[in-house]
CSV table of C-alpha atoms in Angstrom, one decimal:
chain,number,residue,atom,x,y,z
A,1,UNK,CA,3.2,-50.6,-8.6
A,2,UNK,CA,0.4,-48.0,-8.5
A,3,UNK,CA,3.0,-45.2,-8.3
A,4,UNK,CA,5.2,-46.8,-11.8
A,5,UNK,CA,1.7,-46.7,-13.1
A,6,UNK,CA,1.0,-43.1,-12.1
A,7,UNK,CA,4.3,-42.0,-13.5
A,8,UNK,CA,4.1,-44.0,-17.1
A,9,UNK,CA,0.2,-42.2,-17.0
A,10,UNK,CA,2.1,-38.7,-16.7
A,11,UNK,CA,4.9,-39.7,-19.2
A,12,UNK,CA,2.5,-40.9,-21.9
A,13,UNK,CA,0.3,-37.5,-21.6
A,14,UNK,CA,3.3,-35.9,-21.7
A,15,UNK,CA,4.2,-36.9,-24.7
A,16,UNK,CA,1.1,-37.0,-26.3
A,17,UNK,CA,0.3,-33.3,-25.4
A,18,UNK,CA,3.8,-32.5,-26.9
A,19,UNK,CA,3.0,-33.7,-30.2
A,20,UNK,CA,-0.3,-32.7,-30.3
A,21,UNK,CA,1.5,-29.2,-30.0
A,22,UNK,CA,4.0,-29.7,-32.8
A,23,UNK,CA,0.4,-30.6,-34.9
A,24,UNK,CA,-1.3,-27.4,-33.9
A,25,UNK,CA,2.1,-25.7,-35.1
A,26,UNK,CA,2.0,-27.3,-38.2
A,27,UNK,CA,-1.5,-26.6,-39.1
A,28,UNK,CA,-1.4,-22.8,-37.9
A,29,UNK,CA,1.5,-22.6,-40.3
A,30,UNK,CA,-1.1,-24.0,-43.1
A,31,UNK,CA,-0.1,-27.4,-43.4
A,32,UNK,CA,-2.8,-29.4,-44.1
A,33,UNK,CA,-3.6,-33.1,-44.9
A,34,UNK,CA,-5.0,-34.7,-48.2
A,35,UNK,CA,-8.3,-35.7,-48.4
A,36,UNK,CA,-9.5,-39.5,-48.4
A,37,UNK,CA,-12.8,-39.5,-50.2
A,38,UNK,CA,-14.2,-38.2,-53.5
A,39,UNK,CA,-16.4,-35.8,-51.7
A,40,UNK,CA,-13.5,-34.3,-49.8
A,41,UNK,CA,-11.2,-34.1,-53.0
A,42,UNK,CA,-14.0,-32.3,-54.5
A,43,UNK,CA,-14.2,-29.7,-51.5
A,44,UNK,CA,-10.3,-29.1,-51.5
A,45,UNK,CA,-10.0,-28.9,-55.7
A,46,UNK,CA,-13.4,-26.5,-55.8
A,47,UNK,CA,-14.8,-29.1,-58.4
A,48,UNK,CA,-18.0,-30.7,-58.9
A,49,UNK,CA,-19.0,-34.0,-59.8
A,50,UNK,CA,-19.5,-33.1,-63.3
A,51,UNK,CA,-15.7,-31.2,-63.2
A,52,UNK,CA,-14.5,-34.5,-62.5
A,53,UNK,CA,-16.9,-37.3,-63.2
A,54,UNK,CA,-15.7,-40.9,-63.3
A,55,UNK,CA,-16.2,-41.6,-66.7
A,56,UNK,CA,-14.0,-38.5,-67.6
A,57,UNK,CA,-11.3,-39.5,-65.5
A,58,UNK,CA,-11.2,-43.1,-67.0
A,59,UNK,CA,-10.8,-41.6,-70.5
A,60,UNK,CA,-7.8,-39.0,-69.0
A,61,UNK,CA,-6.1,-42.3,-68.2
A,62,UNK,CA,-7.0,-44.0,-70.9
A,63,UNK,CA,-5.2,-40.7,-72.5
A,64,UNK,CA,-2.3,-40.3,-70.2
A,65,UNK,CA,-0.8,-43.9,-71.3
A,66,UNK,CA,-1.9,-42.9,-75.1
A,67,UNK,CA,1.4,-43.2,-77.3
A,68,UNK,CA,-1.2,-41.9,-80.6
A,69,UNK,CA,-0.7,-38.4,-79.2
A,70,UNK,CA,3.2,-38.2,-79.9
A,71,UNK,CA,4.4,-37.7,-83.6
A,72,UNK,CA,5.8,-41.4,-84.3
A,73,UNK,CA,3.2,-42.7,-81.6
A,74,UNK,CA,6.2,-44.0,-79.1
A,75,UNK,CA,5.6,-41.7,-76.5
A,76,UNK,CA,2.9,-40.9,-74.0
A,77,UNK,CA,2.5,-38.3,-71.0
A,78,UNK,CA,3.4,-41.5,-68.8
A,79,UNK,CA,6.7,-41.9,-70.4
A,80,UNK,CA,8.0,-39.4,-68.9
A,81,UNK,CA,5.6,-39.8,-65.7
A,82,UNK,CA,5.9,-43.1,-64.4
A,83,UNK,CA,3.5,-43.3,-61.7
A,84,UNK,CA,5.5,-46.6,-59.9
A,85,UNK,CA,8.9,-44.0,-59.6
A,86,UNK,CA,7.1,-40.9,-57.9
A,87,UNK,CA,5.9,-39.4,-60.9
A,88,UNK,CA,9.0,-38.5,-63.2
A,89,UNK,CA,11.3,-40.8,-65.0
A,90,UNK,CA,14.7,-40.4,-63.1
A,91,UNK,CA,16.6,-38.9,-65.8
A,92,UNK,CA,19.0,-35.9,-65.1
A,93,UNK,CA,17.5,-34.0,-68.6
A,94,UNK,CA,13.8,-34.9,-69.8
A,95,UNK,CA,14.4,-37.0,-73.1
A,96,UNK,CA,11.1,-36.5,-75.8
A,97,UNK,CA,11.2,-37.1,-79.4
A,98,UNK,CA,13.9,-38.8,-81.2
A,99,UNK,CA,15.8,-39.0,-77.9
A,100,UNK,CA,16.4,-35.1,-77.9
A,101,UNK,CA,17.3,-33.7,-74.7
A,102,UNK,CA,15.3,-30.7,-73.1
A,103,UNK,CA,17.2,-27.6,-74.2
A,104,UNK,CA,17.6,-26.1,-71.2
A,105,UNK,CA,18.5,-29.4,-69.3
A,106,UNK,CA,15.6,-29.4,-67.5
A,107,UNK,CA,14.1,-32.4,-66.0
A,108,UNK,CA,10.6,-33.9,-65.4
A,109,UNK,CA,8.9,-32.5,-62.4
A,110,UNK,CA,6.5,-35.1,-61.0
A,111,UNK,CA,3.0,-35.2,-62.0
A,112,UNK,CA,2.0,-36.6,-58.5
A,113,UNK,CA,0.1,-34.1,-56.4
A,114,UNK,CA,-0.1,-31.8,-59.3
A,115,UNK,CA,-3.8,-31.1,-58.4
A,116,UNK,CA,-2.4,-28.8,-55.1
A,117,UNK,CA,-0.3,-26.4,-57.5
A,118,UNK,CA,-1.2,-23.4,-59.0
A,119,UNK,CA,2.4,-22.5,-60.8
A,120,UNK,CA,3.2,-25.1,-63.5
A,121,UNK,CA,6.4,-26.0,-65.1
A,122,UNK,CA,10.1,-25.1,-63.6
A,123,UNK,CA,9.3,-21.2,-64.5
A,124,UNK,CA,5.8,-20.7,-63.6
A,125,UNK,CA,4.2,-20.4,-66.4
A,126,UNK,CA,1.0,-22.3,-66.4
A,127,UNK,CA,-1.0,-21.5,-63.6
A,128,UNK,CA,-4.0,-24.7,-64.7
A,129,UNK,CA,-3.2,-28.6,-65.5
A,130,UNK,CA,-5.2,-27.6,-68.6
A,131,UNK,CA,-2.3,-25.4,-69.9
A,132,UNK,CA,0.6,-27.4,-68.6
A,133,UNK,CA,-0.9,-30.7,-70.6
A,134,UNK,CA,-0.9,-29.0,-73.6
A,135,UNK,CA,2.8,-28.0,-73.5
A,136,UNK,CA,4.7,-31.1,-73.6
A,137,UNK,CA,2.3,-32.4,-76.4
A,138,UNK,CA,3.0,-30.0,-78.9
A,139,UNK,CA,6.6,-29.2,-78.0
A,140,UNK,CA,8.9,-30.5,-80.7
A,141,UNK,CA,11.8,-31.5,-78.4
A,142,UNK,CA,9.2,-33.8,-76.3
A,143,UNK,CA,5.8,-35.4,-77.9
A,144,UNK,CA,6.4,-33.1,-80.8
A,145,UNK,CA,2.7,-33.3,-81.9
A,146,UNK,CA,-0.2,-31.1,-83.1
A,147,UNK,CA,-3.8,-30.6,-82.3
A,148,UNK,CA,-4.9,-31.4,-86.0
A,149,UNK,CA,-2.9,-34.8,-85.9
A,150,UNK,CA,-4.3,-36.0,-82.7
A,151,UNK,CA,-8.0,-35.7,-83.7
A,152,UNK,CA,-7.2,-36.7,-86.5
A,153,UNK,CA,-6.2,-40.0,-85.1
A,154,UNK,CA,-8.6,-40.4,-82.5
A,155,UNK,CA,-11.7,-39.2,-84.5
A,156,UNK,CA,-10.9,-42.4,-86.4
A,157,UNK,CA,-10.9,-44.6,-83.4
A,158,UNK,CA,-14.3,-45.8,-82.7
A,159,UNK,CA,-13.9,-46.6,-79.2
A,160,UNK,CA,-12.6,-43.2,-78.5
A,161,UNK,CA,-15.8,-41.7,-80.0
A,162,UNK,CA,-17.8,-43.1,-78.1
A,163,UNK,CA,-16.2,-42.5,-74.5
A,164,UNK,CA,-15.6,-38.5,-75.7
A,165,UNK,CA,-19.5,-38.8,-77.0
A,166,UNK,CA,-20.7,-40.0,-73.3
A,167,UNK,CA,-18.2,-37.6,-71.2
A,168,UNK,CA,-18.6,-34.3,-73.6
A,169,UNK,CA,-22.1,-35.0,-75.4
A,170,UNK,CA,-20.3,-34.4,-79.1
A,171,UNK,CA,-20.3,-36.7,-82.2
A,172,UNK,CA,-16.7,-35.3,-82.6
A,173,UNK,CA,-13.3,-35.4,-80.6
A,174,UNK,CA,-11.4,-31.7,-80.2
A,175,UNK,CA,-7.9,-31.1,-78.6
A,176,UNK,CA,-9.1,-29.7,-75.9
A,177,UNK,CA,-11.3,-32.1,-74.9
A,178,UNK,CA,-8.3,-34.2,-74.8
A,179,UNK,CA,-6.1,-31.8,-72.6
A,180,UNK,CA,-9.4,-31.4,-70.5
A,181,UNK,CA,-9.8,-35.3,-70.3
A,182,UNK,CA,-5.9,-35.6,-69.4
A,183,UNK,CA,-5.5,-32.2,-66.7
A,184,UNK,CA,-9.0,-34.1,-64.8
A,185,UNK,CA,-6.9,-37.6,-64.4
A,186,UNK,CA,-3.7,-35.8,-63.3
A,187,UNK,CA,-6.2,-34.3,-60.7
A,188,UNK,CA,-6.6,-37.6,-58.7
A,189,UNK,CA,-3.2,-38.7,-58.7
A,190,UNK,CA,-2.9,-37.2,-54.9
A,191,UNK,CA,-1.2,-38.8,-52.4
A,192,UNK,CA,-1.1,-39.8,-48.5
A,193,UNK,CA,1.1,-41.1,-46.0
A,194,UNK,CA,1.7,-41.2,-42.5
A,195,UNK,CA,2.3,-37.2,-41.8
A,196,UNK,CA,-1.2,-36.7,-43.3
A,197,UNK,CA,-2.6,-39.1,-40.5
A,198,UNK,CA,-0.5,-37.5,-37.8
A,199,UNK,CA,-2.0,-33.7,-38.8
A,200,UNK,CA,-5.5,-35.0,-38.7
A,201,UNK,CA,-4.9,-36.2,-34.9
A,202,UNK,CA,-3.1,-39.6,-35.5
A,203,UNK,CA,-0.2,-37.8,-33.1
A,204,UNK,CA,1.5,-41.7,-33.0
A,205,UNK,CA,1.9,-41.8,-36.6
A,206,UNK,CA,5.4,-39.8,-36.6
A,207,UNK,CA,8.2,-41.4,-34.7
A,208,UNK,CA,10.2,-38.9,-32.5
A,209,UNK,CA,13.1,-38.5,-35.4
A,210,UNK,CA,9.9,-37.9,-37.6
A,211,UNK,CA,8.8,-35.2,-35.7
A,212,UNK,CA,12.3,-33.5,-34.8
A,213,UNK,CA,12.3,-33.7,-38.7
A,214,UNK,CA,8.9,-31.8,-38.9
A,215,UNK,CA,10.1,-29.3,-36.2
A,216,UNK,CA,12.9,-28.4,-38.2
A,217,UNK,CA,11.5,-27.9,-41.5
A,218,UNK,CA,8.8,-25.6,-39.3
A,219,UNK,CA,12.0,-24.2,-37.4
A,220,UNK,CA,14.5,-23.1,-39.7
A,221,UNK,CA,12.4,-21.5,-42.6
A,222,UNK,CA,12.0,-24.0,-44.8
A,223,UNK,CA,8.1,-23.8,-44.7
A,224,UNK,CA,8.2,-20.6,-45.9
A,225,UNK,CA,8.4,-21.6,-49.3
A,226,UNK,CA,7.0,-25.2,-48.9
A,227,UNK,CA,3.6,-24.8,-47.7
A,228,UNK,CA,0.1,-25.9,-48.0
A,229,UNK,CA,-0.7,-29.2,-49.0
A,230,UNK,CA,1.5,-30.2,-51.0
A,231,UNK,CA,4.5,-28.5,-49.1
A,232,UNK,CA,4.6,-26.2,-52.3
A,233,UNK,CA,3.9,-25.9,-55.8
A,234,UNK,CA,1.8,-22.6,-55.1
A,235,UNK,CA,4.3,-19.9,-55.5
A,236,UNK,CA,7.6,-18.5,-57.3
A,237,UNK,CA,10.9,-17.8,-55.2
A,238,UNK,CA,14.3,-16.3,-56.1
A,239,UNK,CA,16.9,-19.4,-56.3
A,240,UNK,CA,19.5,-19.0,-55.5
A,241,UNK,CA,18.5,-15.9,-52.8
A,242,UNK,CA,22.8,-14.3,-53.3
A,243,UNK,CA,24.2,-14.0,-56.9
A,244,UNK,CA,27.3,-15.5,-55.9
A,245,UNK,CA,27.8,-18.5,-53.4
A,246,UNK,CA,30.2,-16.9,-51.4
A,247,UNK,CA,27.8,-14.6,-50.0
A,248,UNK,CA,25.3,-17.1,-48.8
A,249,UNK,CA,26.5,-17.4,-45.5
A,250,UNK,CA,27.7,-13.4,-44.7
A,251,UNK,CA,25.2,-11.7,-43.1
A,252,UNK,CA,22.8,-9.5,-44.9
A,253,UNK,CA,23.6,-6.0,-43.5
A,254,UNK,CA,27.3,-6.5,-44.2
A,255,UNK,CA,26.8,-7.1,-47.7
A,256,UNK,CA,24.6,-4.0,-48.1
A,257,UNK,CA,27.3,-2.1,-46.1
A,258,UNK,CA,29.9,-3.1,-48.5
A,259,UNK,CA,28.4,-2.5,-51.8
A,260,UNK,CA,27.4,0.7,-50.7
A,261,UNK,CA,31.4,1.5,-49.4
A,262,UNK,CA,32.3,0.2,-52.7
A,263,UNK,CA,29.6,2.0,-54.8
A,264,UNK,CA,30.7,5.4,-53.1
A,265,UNK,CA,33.9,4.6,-54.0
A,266,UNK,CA,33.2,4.1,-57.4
A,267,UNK,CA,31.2,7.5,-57.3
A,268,UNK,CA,33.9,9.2,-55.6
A,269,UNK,CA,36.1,8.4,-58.7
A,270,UNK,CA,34.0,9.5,-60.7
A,271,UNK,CA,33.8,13.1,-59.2
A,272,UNK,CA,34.8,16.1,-61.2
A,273,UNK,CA,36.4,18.0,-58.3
A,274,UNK,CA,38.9,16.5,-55.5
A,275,UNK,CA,38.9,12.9,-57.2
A,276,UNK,CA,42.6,14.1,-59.3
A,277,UNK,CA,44.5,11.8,-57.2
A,278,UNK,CA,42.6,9.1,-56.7
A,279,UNK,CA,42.0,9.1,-61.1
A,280,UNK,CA,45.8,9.0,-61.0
A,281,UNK,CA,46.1,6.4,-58.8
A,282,UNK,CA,43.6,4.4,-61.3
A,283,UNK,CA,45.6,5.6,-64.5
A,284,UNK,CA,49.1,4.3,-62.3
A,285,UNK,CA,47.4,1.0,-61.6
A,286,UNK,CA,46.7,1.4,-57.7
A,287,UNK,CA,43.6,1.7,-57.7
A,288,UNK,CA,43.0,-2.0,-56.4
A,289,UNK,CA,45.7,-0.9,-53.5
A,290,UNK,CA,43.6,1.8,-52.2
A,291,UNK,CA,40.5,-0.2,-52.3
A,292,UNK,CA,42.6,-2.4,-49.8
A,293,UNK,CA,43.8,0.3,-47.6
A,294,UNK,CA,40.1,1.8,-47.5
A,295,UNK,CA,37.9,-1.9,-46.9
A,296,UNK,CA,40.4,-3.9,-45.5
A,297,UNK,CA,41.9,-6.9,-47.5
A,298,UNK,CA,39.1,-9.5,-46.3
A,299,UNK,CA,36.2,-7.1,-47.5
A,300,UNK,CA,37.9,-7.1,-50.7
A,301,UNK,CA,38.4,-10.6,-51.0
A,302,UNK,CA,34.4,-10.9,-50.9
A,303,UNK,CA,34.6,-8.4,-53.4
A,304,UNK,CA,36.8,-10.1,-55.2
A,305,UNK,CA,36.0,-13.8,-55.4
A,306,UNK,CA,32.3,-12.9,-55.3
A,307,UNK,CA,31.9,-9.6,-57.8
A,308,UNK,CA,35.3,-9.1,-59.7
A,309,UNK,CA,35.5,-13.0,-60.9
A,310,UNK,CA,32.0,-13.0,-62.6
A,311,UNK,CA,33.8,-11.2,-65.2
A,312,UNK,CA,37.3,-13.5,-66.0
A,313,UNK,CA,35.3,-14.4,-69.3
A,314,UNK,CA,34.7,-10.6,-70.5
A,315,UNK,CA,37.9,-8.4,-71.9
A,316,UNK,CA,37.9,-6.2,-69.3
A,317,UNK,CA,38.1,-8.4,-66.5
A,318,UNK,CA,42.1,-7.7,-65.9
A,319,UNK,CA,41.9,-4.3,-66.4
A,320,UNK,CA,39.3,-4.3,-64.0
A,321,UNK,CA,40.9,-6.7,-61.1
A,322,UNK,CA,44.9,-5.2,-61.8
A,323,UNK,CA,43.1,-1.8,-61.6
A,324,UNK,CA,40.2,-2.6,-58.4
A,325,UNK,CA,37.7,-1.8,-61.1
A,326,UNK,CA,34.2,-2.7,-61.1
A,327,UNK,CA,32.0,-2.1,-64.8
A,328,UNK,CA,28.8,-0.3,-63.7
A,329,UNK,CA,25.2,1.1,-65.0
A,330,UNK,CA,25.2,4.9,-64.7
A,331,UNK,CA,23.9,4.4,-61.2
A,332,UNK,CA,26.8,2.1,-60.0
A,333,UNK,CA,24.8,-0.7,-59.7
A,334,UNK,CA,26.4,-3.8,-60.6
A,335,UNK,CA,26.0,-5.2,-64.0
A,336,UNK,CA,26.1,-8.6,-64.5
A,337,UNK,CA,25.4,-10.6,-67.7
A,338,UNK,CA,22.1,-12.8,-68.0
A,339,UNK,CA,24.8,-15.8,-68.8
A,340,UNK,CA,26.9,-14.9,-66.2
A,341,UNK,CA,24.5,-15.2,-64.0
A,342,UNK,CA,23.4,-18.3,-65.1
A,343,UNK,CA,26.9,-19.8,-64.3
A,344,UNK,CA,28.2,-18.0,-61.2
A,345,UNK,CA,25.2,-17.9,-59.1
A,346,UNK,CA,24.9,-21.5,-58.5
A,347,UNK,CA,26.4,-23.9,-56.0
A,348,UNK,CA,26.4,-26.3,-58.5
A,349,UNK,CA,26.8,-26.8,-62.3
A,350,UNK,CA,23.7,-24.8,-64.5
A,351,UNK,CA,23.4,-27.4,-67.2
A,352,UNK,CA,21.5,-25.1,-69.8
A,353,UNK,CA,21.9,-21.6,-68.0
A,354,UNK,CA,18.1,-21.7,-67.4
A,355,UNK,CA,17.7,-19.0,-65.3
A,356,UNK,CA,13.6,-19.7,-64.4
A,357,UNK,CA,10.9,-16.6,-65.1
A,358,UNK,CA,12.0,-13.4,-67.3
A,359,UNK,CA,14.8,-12.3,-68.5
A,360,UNK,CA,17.4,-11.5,-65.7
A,361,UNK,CA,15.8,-13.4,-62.9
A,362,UNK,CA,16.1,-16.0,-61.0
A,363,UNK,CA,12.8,-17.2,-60.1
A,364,UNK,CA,11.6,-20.5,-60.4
A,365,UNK,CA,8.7,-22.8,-59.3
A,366,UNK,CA,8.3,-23.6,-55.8
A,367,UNK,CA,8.8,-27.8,-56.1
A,368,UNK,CA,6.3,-29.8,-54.3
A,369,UNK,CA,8.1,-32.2,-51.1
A,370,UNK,CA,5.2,-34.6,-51.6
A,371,UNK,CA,7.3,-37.5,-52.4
A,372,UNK,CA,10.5,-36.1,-52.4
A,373,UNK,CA,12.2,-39.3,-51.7
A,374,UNK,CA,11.4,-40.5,-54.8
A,375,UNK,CA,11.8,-38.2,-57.3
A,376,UNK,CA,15.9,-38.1,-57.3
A,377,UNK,CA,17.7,-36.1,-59.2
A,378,UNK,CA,16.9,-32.8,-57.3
A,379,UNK,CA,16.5,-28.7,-58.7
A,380,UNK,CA,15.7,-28.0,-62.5
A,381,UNK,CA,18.7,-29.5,-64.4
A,382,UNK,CA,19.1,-32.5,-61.8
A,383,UNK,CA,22.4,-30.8,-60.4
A,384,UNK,CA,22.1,-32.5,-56.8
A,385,UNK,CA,21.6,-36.7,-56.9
A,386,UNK,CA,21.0,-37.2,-53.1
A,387,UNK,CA,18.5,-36.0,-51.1
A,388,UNK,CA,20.6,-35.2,-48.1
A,389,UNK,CA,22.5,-32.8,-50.2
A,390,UNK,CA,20.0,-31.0,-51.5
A,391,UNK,CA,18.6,-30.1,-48.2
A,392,UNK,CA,22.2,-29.0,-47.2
A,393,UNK,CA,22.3,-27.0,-50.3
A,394,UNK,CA,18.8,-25.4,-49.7
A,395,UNK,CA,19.5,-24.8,-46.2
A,396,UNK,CA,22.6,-22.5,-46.6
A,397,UNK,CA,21.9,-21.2,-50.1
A,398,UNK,CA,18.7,-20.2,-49.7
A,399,UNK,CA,17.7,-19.8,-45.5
A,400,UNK,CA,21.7,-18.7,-45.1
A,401,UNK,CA,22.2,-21.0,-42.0
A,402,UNK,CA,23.3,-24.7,-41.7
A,403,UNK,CA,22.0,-28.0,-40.1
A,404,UNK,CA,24.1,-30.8,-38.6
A,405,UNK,CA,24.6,-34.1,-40.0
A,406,UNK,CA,22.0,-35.5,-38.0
A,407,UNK,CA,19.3,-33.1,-38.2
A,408,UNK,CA,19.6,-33.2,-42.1
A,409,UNK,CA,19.2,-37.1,-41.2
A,410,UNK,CA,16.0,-36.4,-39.0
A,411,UNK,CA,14.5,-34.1,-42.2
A,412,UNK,CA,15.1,-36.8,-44.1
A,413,UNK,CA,13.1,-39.2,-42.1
A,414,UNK,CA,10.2,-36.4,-42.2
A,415,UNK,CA,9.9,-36.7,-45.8
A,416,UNK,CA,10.2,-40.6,-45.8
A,417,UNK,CA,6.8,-40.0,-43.2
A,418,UNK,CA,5.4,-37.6,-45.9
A,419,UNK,CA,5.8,-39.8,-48.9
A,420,UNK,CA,3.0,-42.0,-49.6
A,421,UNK,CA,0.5,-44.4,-52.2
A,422,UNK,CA,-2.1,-43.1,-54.5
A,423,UNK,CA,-5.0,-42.4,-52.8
A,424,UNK,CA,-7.7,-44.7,-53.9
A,425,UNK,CA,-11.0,-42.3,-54.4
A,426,UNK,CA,-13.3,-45.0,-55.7
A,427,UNK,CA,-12.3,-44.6,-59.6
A,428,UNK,CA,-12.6,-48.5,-60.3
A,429,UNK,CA,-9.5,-47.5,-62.6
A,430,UNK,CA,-7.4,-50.8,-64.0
A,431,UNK,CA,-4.1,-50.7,-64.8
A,432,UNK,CA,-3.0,-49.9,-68.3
């Protein structure tokens, strides 16, 4: 008895010391949980009381469920953010005034956790909540308001004149109070679940699938993009990583090598002296035959299916294929067309060719995992519906490798541990 003892003694620190080694992983690798109490959020955010005082974070809410700050007064930031659905409102494209779509078929991200980003909107572009808030307001295919209308309309309301008179000490109400008022709420809508009890020592908080799920996303890359607190939000990555699908899972080196074969034989075509033959070859039509004899015919299919077939849409596409032609810059670097790109490159269909940050990128916002399980459809135009896929997708498109069917399961199971409730910090706030 003393010896089954013994042994269950040895199995239990066993285990225990095994996951409190996966938690000193994940916290070397920045992971880190959410805080619990006003005081903490303050340290984390860099705020004082006075940045986010109680009274100003009643009147955001009050704000945030305000329909008087859309055009025809029907819509408010919580339309579109329902806090009881993860912080979005499910739909495939973001719907705003007079049921328009978004334009570039882009859907809501959620405003849960917001507070631990510091790029804002699918492209970046705000790097405060105070910017971000101010962009669905006035944007004509969402709340399609102004800042004259709305204090206007809320310099009329008494009650609002007095709550903007005790947070901001003026007789009048300005927009960017309002913003100011809204972007402090959105800060406190942070939440917790069971992985933030496991990292701060709670090491029986994941189940064993939970963890396999954590070692994985720690394993295979993923947390290269998805870190810090809110397993995100803090930085903008190339999506997808290869211009073309098929390439996603060829290794790196072998593509370098064959653009370069193929750029020096577009070079070498192009040379005054001892290139006669191979210009008649073009002008005869075989050009595409000796690009077969000289790569081989499966280096050419990758050439093929993933370079020549971006163009079937331009004129010169069968010249170019019949011929084993490739249209090039001066340099012979590839050329590809902005909406091209925007159709080709992705794994599944670009609703609105939105193509992230600049011109001829394809960078977008790192998205937040906090509540991933909740926040269906997935990626900017809500291409992917399941979550399962969307980690398949992300796994081979963008870390080049794959996962089997039941270590996509165990991921899954991770993020069900990291999805949690609103924090409670003490806010006394009803529901609207």
């Amino acid at each position: 008895m003393r010896k089954l003892s013994f042994f269950l003694f040895i199995l239990l620190v066993t285990i225990t010391s095994g996951n409190d080694s996966l938690r000193k992983e994940a916290l070397q690798y920045g992971l880190s949980p959410v805080p619990k109490d006003y005081e903490s959020l303050l340290q984390v955010l860099g705020e004082t009381r006075e940045d986010i005082s109680k009274e100003k974070i009643r009147l955001g809410k009050r704000l945030f469920f305000e329909k008087k700050l859309s055009l025809n007064a029907d819509i408010s930031c919580a339309s579109c953010h329902d806090l009881k659905e993860g912080g979005i409102d499910g739909e495939i494209t973001a719907i705003g005034h007079k049921d328009q779509e978004n334009p570039f078929h882009l859907n809501t991200p959620t405003v849960l956790n917001t507070a631990l980003s510091s790029k804002l909107f699918w492209n970046g572009r705000s790097a405060t909540l105070e910017d971000q808030a101010k962009g669905p307001i006035i944007a004509s295919f969402e709340m399609a308001s102004s800042p004259t209308l709305i204090e206007s309309r809320l310099n009329k309301e008494e009650h609002y004149l007095a709550e903007f008179g005790q947070v901001y000490g003026e007789g009048k109400i300005t927009f960017d109070y309002v913003v100011d008022a809204i972007s402090t709420y959105e800060r406190t809508l942070i939440t917790r679940g069971r992985y933030d009890d496991f990292l701060e020592g709670d090491t029986s908080a994941l189940n064993s699938d939970e963890q396999d799920g954590l070692r994985l996303f720690i394993e295979k890359g993923c947390i290269g993009c998805h870190d810090g607190m809110g397993l995100g939000g803090r930085e903008l990555r190339k999506f997808p990583i290869m211009r073309h699908p098929i390439w996603s899972l060829r290794d790196l080196k072998k593509i370098k090598s064959l653009r370069e074969e193929y750029n020096g034989f577009m070079h070498m075509l192009g040379m005054e002296e001892g290139a006669q033959s191979l210009i008649q070859f073009a002008d005869d039509g075989s050009r595409y035959d000796y690009l077969v004899e000289m790569l081989g015919k499966e280096d050419v299919r990758l050439l093929r299916d993933g370079y020549f077939d971006e163009y079937k849409d331009d004129e010169a596409y069968t010249a170019m294929v019949t011929r084993g032609c490739y249209e090039c810059h001066e340099k012979n670097t590839y050329r590809v067309s902005r909406e091209t790109l925007a159709v080709k490159a992705y794994p599944f269909e670009n609703k609105g060719s939105f193509l992230g940050q600049g011109r001829q990128t394809r960078y977008f916002r790192v998205p937040l995992l906090r509540n991933i399980v909740s926040t269906e459809p997935y990626f900017h135009n809500g291409g992917i519906e399941r979550l399962e896929d969307a980690i398949k997708l992300m796994i081979k498109h963008q870390l080049r490798t794959r996962l089997t069917d039941d270590e996509v399961k165990k991921m899954v199971e991770f993020f069900k541990a990291v999805d949690g409730n609103l924090v409670d910090y003490g806010f006394d706030l009803k529901e609207q």
